[in-house]
Structure formats: C-alpha cells, structure tokens
mmCIF file of C-alpha atoms in Angstrom:
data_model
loop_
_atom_site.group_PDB
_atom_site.id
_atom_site.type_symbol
_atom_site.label_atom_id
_atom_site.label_comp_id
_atom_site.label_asym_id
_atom_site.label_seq_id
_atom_site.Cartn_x
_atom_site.Cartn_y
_atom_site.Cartn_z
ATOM 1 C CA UNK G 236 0.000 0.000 0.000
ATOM 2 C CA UNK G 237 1.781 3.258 -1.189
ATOM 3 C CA UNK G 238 1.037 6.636 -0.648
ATOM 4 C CA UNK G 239 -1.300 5.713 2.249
ATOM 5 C CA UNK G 240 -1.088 8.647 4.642
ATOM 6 C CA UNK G 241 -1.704 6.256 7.453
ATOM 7 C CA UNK G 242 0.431 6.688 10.583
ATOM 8 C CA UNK G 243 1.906 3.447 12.473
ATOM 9 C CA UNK G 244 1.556 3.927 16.399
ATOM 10 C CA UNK G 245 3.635 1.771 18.610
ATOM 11 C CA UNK G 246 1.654 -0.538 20.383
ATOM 12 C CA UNK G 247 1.294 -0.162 23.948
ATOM 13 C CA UNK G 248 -1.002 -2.217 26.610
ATOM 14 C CA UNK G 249 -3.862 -0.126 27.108
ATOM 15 C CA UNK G 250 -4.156 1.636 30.738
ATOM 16 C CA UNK G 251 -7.610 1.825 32.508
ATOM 17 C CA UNK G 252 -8.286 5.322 33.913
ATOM 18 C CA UNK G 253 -9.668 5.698 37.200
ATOM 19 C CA UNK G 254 -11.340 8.972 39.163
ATOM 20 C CA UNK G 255 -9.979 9.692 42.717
ATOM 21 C CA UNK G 256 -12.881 9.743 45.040
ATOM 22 C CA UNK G 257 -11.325 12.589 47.199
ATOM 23 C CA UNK G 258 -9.743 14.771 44.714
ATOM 24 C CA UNK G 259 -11.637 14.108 41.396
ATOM 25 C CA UNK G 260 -8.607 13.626 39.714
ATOM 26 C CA UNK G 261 -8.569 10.840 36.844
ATOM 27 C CA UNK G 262 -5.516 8.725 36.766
ATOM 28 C CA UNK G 263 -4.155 5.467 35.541
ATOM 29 C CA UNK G 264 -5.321 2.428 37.680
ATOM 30 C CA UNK G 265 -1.925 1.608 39.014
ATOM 31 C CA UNK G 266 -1.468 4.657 40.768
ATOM 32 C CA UNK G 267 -4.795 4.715 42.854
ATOM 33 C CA UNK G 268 -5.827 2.544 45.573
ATOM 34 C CA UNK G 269 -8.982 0.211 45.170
ATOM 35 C CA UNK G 270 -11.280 0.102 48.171
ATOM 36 C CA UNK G 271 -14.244 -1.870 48.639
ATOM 37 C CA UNK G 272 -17.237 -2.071 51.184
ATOM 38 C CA UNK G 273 -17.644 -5.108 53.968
ATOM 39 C CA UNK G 274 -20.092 -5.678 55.261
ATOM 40 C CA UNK G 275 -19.991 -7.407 58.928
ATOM 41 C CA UNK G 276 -22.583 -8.646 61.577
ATOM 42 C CA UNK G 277 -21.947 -6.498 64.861
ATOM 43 C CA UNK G 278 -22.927 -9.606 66.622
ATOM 44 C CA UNK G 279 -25.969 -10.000 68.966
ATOM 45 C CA UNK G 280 -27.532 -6.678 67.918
ATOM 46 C CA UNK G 281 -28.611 -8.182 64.341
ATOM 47 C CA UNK G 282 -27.140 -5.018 62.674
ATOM 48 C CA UNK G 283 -23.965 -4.851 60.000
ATOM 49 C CA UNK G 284 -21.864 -2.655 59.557
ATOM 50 C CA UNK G 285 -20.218 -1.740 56.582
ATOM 51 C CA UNK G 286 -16.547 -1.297 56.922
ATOM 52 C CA UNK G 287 -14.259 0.421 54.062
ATOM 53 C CA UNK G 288 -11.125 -1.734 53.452
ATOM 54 C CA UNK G 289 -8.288 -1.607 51.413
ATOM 55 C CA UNK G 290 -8.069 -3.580 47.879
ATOM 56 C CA UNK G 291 -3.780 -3.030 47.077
ATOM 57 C CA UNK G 292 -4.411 -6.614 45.157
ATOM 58 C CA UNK G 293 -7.462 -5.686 43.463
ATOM 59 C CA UNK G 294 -9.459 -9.212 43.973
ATOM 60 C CA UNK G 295 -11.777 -8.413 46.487
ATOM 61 C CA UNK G 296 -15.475 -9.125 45.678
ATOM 62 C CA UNK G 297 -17.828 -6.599 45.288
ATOM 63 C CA UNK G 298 -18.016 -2.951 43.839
ATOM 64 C CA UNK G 299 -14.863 -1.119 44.511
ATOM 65 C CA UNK G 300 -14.352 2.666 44.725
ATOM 66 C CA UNK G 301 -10.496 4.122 43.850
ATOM 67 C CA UNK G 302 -8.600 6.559 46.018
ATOM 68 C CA UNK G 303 -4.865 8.383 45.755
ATOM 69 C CA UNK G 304 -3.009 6.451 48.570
ATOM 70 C CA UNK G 305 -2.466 9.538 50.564
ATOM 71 C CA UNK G 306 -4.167 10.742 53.447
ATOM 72 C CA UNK G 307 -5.436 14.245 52.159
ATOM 73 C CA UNK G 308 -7.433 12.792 49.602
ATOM 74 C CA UNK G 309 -8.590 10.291 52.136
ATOM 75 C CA UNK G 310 -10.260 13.051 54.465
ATOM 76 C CA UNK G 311 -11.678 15.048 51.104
ATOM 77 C CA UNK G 312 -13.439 12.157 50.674
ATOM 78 C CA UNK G 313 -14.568 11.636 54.183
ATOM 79 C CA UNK G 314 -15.676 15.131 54.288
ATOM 80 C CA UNK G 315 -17.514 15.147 51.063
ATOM 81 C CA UNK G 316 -18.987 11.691 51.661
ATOM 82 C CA UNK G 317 -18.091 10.055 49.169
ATOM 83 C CA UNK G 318 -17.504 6.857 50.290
ATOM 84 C CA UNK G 319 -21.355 5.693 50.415
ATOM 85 C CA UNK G 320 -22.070 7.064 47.070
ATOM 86 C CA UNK G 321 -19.255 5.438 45.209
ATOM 87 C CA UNK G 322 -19.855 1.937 46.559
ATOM 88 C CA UNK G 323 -23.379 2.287 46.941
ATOM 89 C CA UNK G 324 -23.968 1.644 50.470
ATOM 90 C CA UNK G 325 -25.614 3.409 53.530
ATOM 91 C CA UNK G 326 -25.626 4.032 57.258
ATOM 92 C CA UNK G 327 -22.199 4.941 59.247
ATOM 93 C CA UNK G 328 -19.183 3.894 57.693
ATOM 94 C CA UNK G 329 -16.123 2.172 59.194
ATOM 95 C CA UNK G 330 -12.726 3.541 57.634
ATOM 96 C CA UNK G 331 -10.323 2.600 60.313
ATOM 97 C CA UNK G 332 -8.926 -0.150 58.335
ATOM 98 C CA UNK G 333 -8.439 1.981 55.713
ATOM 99 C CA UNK G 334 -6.880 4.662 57.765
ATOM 100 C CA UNK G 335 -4.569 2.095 59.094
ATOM 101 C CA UNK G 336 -3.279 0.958 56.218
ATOM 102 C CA UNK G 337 -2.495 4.520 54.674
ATOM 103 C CA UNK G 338 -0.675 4.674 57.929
ATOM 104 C CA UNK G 339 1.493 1.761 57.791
ATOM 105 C CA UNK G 340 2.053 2.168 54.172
ATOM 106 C CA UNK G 341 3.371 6.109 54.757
ATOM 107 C CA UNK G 342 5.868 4.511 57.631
ATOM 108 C CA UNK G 343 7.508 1.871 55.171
ATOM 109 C CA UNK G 344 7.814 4.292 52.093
#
C-alpha cells in the first residue's frame, strides 16, 4: 500500500483510567488505591456494619471505589462523603482499616 497517509503507532497495553474519590482527579489504575465495602454482623444486635477496606491486590469481591493512597485525599473524601455514594452503600461507615493501612504504608515508604 503506497502513498497511504496512514500513521503506524507503537503498540502499547492499554491503561484503565480511574477517578480519585477525594480529589476528582482521573488517573491510571496503578497509581490509585482500590477500596471496597464489607459488610460485617456487629454480633448480637442483628445489625452490620459496613466497613471500608483496602483492595492493594485488586481481587476483592464486590463494587470497589479508587482513592490516591495519601491521606489528604482520604479526608476530602470523608468530608464530602463520598464513600457511600461510590460503593453504593448506607448508614455509618467504618474507615479505620483503611486509615490504618495509609498509615502503615506512609511509615515503610
């Protein structure tokens, strides 16, 4: 094919693009932080709660939510609520194991 005007782009694997649920900024997958809901029995009460964990492995179940592994866009969200509308779940939300593991990940780096 001569004189085709068509330009050859190198192939590269294709990136997924994820939204920061605290800062609203759109990034590439690997540099966010999945999170997903649990949901646990509080025990004799009947009730669950719904605890926010960290996903660094991404093969949790469930519908997942992504975050910037830092602790400022971890309190925007907080503060704008964001957590219960990205995973779709309601009532009071549990983020200590999330806070924990920004935490010990901010110690080791």
């Amino acid at each position: 094919m001569t004189g085709s005007p068509v330009e050859w782009v190198e192939d590269r694997p294709a990136q997924s693009v994820r939204t920061c649920i605290g800062c609203r900024q759109r990034e590439p997958s690997a540099e966010l932080l999945r999170i997903v809901a649990q949901h646990r029995d509080t025990g004799s009460t009947g009730a669950s709660a719904v605890a926010i964990v960290p996903d660094p492995r991404r093969r949790l179940p469930g519908r997942g939510a992504w975050l910037h592994p830092v602790s400022a866009c971890l309190r925007s969200a907080e503060r704008r609520r964001a957590f219960g509308r990205a995973l779709r779940v309601s009532g009071n939300l549990d983020i200590s194991a999330l806070e924990q593991y920004l935490e010990n990940r901010h110690e080791h780096s």
